[in-house]
Coordinates of C-alpha atoms and ligand atoms in Angstrom, one line a residue:
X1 CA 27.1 -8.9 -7.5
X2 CA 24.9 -12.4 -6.7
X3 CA 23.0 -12.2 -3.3
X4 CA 25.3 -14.4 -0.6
X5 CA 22.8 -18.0 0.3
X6 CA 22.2 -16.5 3.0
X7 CA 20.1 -13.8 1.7
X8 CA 18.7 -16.2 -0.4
X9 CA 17.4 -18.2 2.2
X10 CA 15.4 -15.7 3.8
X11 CA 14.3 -14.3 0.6
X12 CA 12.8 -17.3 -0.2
X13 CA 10.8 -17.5 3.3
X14 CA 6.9 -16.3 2.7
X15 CA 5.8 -13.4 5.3
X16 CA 3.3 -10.6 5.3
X17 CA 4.3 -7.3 3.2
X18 CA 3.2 -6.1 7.4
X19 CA 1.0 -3.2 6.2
X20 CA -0.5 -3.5 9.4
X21 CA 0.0 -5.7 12.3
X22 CA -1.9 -7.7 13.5
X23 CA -1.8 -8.5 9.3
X24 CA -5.8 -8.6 8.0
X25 CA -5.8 -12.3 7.6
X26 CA -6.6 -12.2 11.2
X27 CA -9.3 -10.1 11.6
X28 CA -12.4 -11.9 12.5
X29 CA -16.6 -11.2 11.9
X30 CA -16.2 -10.1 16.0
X31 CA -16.0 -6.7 14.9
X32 CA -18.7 -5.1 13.0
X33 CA -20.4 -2.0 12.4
X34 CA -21.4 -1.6 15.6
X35 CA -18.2 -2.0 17.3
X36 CA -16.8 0.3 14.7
X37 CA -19.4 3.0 15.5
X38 CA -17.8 3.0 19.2
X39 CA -14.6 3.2 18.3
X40 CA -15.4 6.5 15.8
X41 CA -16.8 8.4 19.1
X42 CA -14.4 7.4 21.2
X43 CA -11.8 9.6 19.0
X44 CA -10.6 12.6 20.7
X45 CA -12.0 15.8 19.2
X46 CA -9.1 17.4 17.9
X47 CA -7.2 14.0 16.6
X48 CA -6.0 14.3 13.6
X49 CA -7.2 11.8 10.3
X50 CA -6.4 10.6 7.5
X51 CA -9.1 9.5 5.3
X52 CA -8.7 6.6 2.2
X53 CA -11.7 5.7 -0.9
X54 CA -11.3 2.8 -2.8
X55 CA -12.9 3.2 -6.3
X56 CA -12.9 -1.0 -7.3
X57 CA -13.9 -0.8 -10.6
X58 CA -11.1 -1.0 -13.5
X59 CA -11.8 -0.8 -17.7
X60 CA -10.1 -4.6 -18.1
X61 CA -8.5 -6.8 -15.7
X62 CA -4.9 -6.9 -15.7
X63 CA -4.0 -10.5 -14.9
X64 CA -1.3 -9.6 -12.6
X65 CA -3.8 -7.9 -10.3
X66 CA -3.8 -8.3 -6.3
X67 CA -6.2 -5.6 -6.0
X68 CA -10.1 -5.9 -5.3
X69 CA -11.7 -4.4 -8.2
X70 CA -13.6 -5.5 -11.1
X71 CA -13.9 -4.9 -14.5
X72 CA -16.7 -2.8 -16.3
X73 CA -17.5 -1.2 -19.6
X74 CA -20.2 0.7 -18.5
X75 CA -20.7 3.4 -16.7
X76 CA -23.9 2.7 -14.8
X77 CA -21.9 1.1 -11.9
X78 CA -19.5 3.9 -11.3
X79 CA -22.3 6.2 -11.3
X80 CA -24.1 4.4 -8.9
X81 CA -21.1 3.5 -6.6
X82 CA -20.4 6.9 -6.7
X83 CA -23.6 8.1 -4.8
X84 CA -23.3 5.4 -2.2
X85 CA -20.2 6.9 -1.1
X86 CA -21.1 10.6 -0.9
X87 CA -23.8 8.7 1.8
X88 CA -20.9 6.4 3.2
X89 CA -18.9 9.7 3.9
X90 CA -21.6 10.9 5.5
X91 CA -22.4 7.8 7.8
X92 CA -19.1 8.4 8.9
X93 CA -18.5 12.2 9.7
X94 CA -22.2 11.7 11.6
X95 CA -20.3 9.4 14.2
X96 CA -17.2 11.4 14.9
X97 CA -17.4 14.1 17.7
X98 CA -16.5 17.1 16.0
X99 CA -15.5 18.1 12.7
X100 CA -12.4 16.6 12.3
X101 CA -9.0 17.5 10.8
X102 CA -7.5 15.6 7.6
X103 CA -4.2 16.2 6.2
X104 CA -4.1 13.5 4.0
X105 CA -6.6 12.1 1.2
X106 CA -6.2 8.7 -1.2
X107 CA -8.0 7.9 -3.7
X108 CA -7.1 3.8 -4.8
X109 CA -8.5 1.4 -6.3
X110 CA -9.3 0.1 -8.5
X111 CA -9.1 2.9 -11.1
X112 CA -9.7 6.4 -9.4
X113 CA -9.3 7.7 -12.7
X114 CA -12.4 5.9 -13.6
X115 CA -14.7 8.2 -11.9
X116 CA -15.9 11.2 -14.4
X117 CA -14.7 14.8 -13.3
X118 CA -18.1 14.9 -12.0
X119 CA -17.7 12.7 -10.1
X120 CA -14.7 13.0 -8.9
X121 CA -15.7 16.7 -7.7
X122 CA -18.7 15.5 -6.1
X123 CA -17.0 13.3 -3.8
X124 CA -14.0 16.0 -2.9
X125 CA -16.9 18.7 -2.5
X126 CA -18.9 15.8 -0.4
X127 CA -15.5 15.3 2.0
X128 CA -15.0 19.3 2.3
X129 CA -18.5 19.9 3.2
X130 CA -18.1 17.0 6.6
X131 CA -14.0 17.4 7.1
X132 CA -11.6 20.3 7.8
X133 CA -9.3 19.3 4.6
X134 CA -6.4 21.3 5.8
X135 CA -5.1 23.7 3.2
X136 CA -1.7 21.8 3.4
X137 CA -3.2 18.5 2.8
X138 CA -1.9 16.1 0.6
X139 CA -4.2 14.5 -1.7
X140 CA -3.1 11.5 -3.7
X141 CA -5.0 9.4 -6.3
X142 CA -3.9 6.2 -8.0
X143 CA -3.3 6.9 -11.5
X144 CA -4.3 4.4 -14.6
X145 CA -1.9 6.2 -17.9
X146 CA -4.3 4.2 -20.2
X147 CA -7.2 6.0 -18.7
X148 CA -5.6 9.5 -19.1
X149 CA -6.1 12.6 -21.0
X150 CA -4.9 16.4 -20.0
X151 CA -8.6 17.3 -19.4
X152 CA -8.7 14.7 -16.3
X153 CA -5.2 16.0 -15.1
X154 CA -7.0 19.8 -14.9
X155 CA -10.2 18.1 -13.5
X156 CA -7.8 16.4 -10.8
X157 CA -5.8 19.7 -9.7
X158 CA -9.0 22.3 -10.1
X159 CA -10.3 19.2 -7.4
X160 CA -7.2 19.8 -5.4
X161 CA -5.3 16.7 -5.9
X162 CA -1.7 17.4 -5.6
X163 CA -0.2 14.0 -5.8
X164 CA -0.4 11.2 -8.7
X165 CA 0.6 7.9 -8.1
X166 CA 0.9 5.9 -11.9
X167 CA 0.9 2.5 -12.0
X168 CA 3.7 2.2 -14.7
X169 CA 4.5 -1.7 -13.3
X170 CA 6.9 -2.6 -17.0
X171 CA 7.1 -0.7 -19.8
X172 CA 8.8 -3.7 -21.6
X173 CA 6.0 -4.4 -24.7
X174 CA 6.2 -8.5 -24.4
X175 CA 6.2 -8.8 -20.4
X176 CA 2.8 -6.5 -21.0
X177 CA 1.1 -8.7 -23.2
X178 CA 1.8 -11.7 -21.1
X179 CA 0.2 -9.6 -18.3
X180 CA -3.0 -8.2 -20.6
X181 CA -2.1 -4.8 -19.9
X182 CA -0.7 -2.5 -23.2
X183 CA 0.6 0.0 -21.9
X184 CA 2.9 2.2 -24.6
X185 CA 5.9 3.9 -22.9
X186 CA 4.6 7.1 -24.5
X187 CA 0.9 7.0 -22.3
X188 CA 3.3 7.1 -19.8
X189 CA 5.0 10.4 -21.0
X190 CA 1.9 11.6 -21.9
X191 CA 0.5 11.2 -18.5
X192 CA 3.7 12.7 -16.8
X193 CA 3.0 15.9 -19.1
X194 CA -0.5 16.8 -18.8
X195 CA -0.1 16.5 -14.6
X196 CA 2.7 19.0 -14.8
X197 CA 1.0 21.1 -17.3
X198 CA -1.8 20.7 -14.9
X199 CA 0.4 22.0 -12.5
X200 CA 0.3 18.3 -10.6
X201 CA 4.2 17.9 -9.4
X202 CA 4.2 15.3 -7.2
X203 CA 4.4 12.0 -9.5
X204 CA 5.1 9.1 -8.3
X205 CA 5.6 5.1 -10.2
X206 CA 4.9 2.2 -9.2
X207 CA 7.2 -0.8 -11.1
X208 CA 7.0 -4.4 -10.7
X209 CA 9.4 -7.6 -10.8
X210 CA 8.9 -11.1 -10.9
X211 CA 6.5 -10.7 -13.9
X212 CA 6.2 -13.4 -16.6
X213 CA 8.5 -12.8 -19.5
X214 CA 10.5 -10.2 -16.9
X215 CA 14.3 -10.5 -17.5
X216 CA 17.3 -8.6 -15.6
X217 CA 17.5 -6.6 -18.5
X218 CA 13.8 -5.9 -19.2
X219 CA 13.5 -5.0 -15.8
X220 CA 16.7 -2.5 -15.8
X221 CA 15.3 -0.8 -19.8
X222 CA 11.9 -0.2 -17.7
X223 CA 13.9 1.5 -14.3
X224 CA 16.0 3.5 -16.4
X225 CA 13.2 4.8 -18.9
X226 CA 11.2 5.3 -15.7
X227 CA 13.8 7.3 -13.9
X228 CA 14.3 9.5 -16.7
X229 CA 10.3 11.2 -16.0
X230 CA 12.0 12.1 -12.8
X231 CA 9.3 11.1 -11.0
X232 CA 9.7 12.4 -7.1
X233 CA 9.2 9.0 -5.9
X234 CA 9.3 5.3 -7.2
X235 CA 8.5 1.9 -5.5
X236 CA 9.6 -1.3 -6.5
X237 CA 7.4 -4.2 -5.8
X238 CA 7.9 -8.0 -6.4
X239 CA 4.9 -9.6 -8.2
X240 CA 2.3 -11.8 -5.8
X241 CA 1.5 -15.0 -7.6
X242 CA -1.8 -16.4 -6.2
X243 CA -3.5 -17.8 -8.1
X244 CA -5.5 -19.8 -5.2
X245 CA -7.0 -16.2 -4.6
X246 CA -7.1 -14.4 -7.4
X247 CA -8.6 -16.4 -10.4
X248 CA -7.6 -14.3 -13.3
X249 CA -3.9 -14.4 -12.0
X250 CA -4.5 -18.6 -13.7
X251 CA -3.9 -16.3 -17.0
X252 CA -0.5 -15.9 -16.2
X253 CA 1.3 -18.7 -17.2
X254 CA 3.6 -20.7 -14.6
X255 CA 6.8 -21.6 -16.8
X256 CA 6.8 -17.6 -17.8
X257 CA 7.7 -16.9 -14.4
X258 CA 11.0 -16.4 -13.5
X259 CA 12.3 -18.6 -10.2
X260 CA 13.6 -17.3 -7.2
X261 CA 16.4 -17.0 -7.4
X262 CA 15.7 -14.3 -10.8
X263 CA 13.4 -12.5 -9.1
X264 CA 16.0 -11.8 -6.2
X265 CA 18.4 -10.8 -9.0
X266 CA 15.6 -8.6 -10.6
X267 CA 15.0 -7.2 -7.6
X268 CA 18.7 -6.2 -6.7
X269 CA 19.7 -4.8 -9.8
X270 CA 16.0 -2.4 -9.9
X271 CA 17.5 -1.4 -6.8
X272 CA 21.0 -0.4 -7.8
X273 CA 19.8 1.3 -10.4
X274 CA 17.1 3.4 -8.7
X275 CA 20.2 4.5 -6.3
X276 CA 22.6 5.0 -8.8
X277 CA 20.8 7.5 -9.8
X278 CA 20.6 9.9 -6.8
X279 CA 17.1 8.3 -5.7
X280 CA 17.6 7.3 -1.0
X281 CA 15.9 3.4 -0.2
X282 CA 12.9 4.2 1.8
X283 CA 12.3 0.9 3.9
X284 CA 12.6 -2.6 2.2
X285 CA 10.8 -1.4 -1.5
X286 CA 10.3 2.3 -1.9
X287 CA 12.8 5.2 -3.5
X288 CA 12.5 9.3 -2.8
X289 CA 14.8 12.4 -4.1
X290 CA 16.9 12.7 -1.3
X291 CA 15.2 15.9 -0.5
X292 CA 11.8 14.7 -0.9
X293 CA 9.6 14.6 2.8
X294 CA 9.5 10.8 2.6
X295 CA 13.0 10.6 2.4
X296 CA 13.6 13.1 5.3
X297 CA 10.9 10.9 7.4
X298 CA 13.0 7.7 6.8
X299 CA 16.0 9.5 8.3
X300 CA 14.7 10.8 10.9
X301 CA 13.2 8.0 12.3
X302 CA 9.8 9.2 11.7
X303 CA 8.0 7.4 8.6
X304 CA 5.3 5.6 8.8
X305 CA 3.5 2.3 7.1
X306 CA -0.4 1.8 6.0
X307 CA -2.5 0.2 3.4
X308 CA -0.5 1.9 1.1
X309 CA 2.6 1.0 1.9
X310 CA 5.5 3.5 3.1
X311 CA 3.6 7.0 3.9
X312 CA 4.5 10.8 5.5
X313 CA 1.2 10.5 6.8
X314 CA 1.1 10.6 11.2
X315 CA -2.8 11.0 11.5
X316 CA -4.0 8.9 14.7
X317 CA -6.6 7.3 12.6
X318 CA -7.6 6.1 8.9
X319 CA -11.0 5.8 7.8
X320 CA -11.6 3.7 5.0
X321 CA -14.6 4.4 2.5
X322 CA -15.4 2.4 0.1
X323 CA -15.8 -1.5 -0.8
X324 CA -12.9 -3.7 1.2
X325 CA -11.7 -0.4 2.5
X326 CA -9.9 -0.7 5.8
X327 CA -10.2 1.5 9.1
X328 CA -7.7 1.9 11.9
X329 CA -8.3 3.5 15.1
X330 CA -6.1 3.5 18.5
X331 CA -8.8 0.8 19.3
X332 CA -8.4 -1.3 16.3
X333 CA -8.8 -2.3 12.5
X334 CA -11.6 -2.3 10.7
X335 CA -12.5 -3.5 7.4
X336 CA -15.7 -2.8 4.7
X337 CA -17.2 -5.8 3.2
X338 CA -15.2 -6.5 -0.7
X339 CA -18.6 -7.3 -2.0
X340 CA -19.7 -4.4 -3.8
X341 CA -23.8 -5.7 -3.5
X342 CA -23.5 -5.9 0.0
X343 CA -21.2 -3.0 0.7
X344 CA -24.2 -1.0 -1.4
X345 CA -27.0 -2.4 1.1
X346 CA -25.5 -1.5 4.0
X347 CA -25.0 2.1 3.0
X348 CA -28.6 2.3 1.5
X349 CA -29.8 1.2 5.1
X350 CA -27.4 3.9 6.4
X351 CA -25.4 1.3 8.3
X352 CA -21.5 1.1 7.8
X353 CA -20.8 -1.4 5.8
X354 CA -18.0 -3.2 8.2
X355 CA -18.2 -7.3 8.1
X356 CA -14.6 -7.7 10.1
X357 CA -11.3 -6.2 11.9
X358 CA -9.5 -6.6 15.1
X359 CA -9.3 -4.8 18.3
X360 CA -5.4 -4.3 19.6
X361 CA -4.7 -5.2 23.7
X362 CA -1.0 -2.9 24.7
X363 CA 1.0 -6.4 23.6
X364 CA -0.9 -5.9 19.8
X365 CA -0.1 -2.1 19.7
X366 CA 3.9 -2.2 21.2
X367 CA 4.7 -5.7 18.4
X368 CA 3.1 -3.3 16.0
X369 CA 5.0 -0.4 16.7
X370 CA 8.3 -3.0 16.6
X371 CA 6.9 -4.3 13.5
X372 CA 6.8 -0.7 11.9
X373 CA 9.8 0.7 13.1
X374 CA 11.6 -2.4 11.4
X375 CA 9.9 -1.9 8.5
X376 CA 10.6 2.1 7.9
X377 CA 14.2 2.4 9.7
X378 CA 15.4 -1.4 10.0
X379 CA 15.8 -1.0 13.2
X380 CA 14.2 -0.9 16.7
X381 CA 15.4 -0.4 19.8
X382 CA 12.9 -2.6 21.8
X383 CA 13.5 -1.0 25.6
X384 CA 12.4 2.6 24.4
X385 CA 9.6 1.6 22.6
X386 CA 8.4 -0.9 25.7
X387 CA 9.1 2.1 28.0
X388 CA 6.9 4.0 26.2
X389 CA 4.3 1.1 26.1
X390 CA 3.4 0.1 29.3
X391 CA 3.5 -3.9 28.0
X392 CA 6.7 -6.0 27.2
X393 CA 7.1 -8.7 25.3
X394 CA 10.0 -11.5 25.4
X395 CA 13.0 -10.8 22.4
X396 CA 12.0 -13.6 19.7
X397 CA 14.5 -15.9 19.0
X398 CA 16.8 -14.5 16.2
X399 CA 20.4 -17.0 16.5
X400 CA 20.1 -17.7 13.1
X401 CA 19.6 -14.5 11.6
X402 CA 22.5 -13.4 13.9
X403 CA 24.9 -15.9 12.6
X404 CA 23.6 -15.3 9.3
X405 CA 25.1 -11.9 9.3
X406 CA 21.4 -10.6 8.8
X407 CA 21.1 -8.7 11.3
X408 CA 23.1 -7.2 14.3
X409 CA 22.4 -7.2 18.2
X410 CA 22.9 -4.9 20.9
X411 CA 21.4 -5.3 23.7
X412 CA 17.5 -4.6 23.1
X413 CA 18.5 -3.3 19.8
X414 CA 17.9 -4.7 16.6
X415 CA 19.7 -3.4 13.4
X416 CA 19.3 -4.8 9.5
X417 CA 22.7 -4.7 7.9
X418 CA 21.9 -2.2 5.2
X419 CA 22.7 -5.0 2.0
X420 CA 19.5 -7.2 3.5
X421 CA 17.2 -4.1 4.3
X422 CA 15.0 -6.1 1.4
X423 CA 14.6 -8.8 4.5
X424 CA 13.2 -6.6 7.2
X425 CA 9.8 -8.8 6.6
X426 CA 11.6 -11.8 7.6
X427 CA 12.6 -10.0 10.8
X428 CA 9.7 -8.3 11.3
X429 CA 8.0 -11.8 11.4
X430 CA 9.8 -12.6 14.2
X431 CA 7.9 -10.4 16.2
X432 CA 4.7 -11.2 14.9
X433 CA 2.5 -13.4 17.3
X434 CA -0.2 -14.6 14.9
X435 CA 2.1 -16.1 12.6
X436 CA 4.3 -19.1 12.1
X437 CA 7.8 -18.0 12.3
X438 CA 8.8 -20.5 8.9
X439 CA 6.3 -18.3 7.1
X440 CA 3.4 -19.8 5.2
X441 CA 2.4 -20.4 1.8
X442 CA -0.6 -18.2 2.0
X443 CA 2.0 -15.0 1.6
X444 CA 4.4 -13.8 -1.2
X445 CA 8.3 -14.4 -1.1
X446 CA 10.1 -12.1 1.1
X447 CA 12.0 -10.4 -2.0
Ligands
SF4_501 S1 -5.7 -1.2 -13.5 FE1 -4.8 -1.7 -11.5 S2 -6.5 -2.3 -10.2 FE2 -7.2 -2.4 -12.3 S3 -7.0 -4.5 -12.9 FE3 -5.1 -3.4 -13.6 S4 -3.7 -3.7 -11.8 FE4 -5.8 -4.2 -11.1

């Protein structure tokens, strides 16, 4: 079935993927380290965290990539990286209160996998040593197939990592070389293997559409071969093109692109597929077993949304380690410095390496909590959520996407109809005070 024009419309609109809210375009140079500092001691002793490292270093650059990260064939870097953030992990637990609880651990990048088992158990030993890890934490790391062997999935589990996410993005052969990343549907297989051998169960893929060369077809062979690894979860994502920030994206040619309106269709039909076979939506892109936590969350009205994207994890507060790693605390969002020179000088001067964030007044923190709630249930009911909050705010104006059949009103209460949940962005802009409301080009397409 072809998305109705109205869907297209708003499809088309650019708005922020709202991984957090305000969206990090608008943090400013106002906050810094030492702002951040406060905000660390100000945490109540026994909140609970969650903690993320970003590992930016990769073997090759895919072209396709929105991520910060570079590429190196040595190892010297990593190495060196590595050290800095056993001290960054310590700069941090030295400015909490107590010992605090974390029940949730990611490693992203970048290329986790990078990082030698070494390493790896270093940092985990570094984290356990500062933290109370609970003994039901989950601990996730981003997974590169290419970079894979079983002797890294035992060095992951005897480390504790329980959850693998793979970046698995198209397994079709000629969409991968017009994206410089060969990847061979059996690295995949092979990858899937030695985690469960390793006794790591909870696998995760990551797929992308809008790619150059992607057809409806391509994208359907890689769902399918995908689903078949029964991985527990899936998310679908559409390709960023932009090139005005990220140079090596200028690889990618433009007339291998497909338009819009393709990529809506892409889009749709990954999606019927993914529930055709048994997998439950989470929120606008992701897909869980139906008996999978994630799934539960979503139904229960109880997800949540960070950095990552759709997570299980409720912790009161992130820290971010790591270069262009991103804090958030009731007080506000912090984020590391990209630059992996001056991220380095600031930890060897045992300062946190913070260059920008935003602190959130009561109207930031209730259009957030609108802003997630659309995202992860697609809907919100406004008047419990400001009765909760002791701020209001004044319903945005949404006549069009009323009439539009988008979504439905009652009262304070907004509902997506479930056939547009793919447009909650475009609602969720609505509510979004920092940005235009006819989106800009400095974001993706809605779908
Ligand atoms: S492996 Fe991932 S992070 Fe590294 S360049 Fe490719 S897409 Fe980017």
């Amino acid at each position: 079935m072809s998305p109705s024009a109205a869907f297209l419309k708003y499809a088309r609109q650019n708005t922020p993927r709202y991984t957090s809210y305000p969206t990090a375009p608008h943090f400013h140079e106002g906050v810094d380290a030492r702002v951040v500092s406060r905000w660390l001691t100000d945490l109540r002793p026994d909140a609970r965290g969650s903690l993320y490292l970003h590992i930016p270093y990769c073997r090759e650059m895919c072209w396709y990539c929105g991520c910060s990260t570079r590429a190196t064939r040595r190892d010297g870097p990593v190495a060196t990286y590595t050290e800095l953030l056993l001290e960054e992990i310590g700069l941090y637990a030295e400015r909490l209160a107590a010992r605090p609880r974390i029940d949730h651990v990611h490693f992203g990048g970048g290329t986790p996998t990078i990082l030698s088992g070494v390493q790896f158990s270093a940092i985990m030993a570094r984290l356990r040593a500062v933290f109370e890890i609970s003994g039901t934490a989950e601990i996730a790391v981003e997974v590169d197939p290419r970079l894979f062997s079983a002797g890294k999935a035992r060095e992951l589990a005897a480390a504790g990592v329980n959850r693998a996410s793979l970046g698995v993005q198209t397994l079709d052969p000629a969409v991968q070389k017009k994206i410089n990343r060969i990847q061979p549907a059996q690295s995949v297989a092979n990858c899937v293997r030695d985690l469960r051998d390793a006794g790591i169960d909870h696998v995760s893929f990551d797929l992308l559409y809008g790619l150059p060369g992607q057809t409806i077809q391509s994208c359907l062979d890689t769902v399918r071969q995908a689903l078949a690894f029964e991985p527990d979860r899936l998310s679908i994502f559409g390709y960023a093109h932009v090139p005005h920030l990220k140079r090596h994206q200028r690889l990618i040619r433009d007339e291998d692109l497909p338009d819009t309106e393709a990529r809506i269709e892409q889009a749709l039909a990954m999606n019927r597929a993914a529930r055709e076979a048994g997998y439950v939506p989470v929120g606008i892109d992701h897909y869980a077993g139906p008996d999978d936590d994630m799934a539960k969350m979503a139904a229960t009205g109880t997800l949540h949304r960070n950095f990552q994207g759709y997570t299980t994890d409720r912790a009161e507060y992130l820290l971010g380690l790591g270069a262009s790693a991103i804090t958030r605390t009731p007080s506000g969002y912090a984020q590391n410095t990209p630059d992996v020179v001056q991220w380095s000088r600031a930890i060897m001067s045992e300062q946190l390496a913070t260059v920008r964030g935003i602190a959130l007044g009561p109207e930031d923190r209730l259009r957030g909590e609108i802003i997630e709630r659309l995202m992860c249930d697609l809907r919100v009911d406004i008047s419990a959520l400001s009765a909760r909050i002791p701020d209001t705010i004044p319903m945005p104006s949404m006549d069009d996407l009323l009439e539009d059949g988008i979504v439905h009103r009652e009262g304070n209460q907004l509902t997506l109809l479930e056939e547009n949940r793919m447009l909650a962005r475009v609602v969720a802009a609505r509510f979004d005070a920092y940005a235009p409301s006819n989106g800009t080009a400095r974001h993706s397409p809605s779908v």
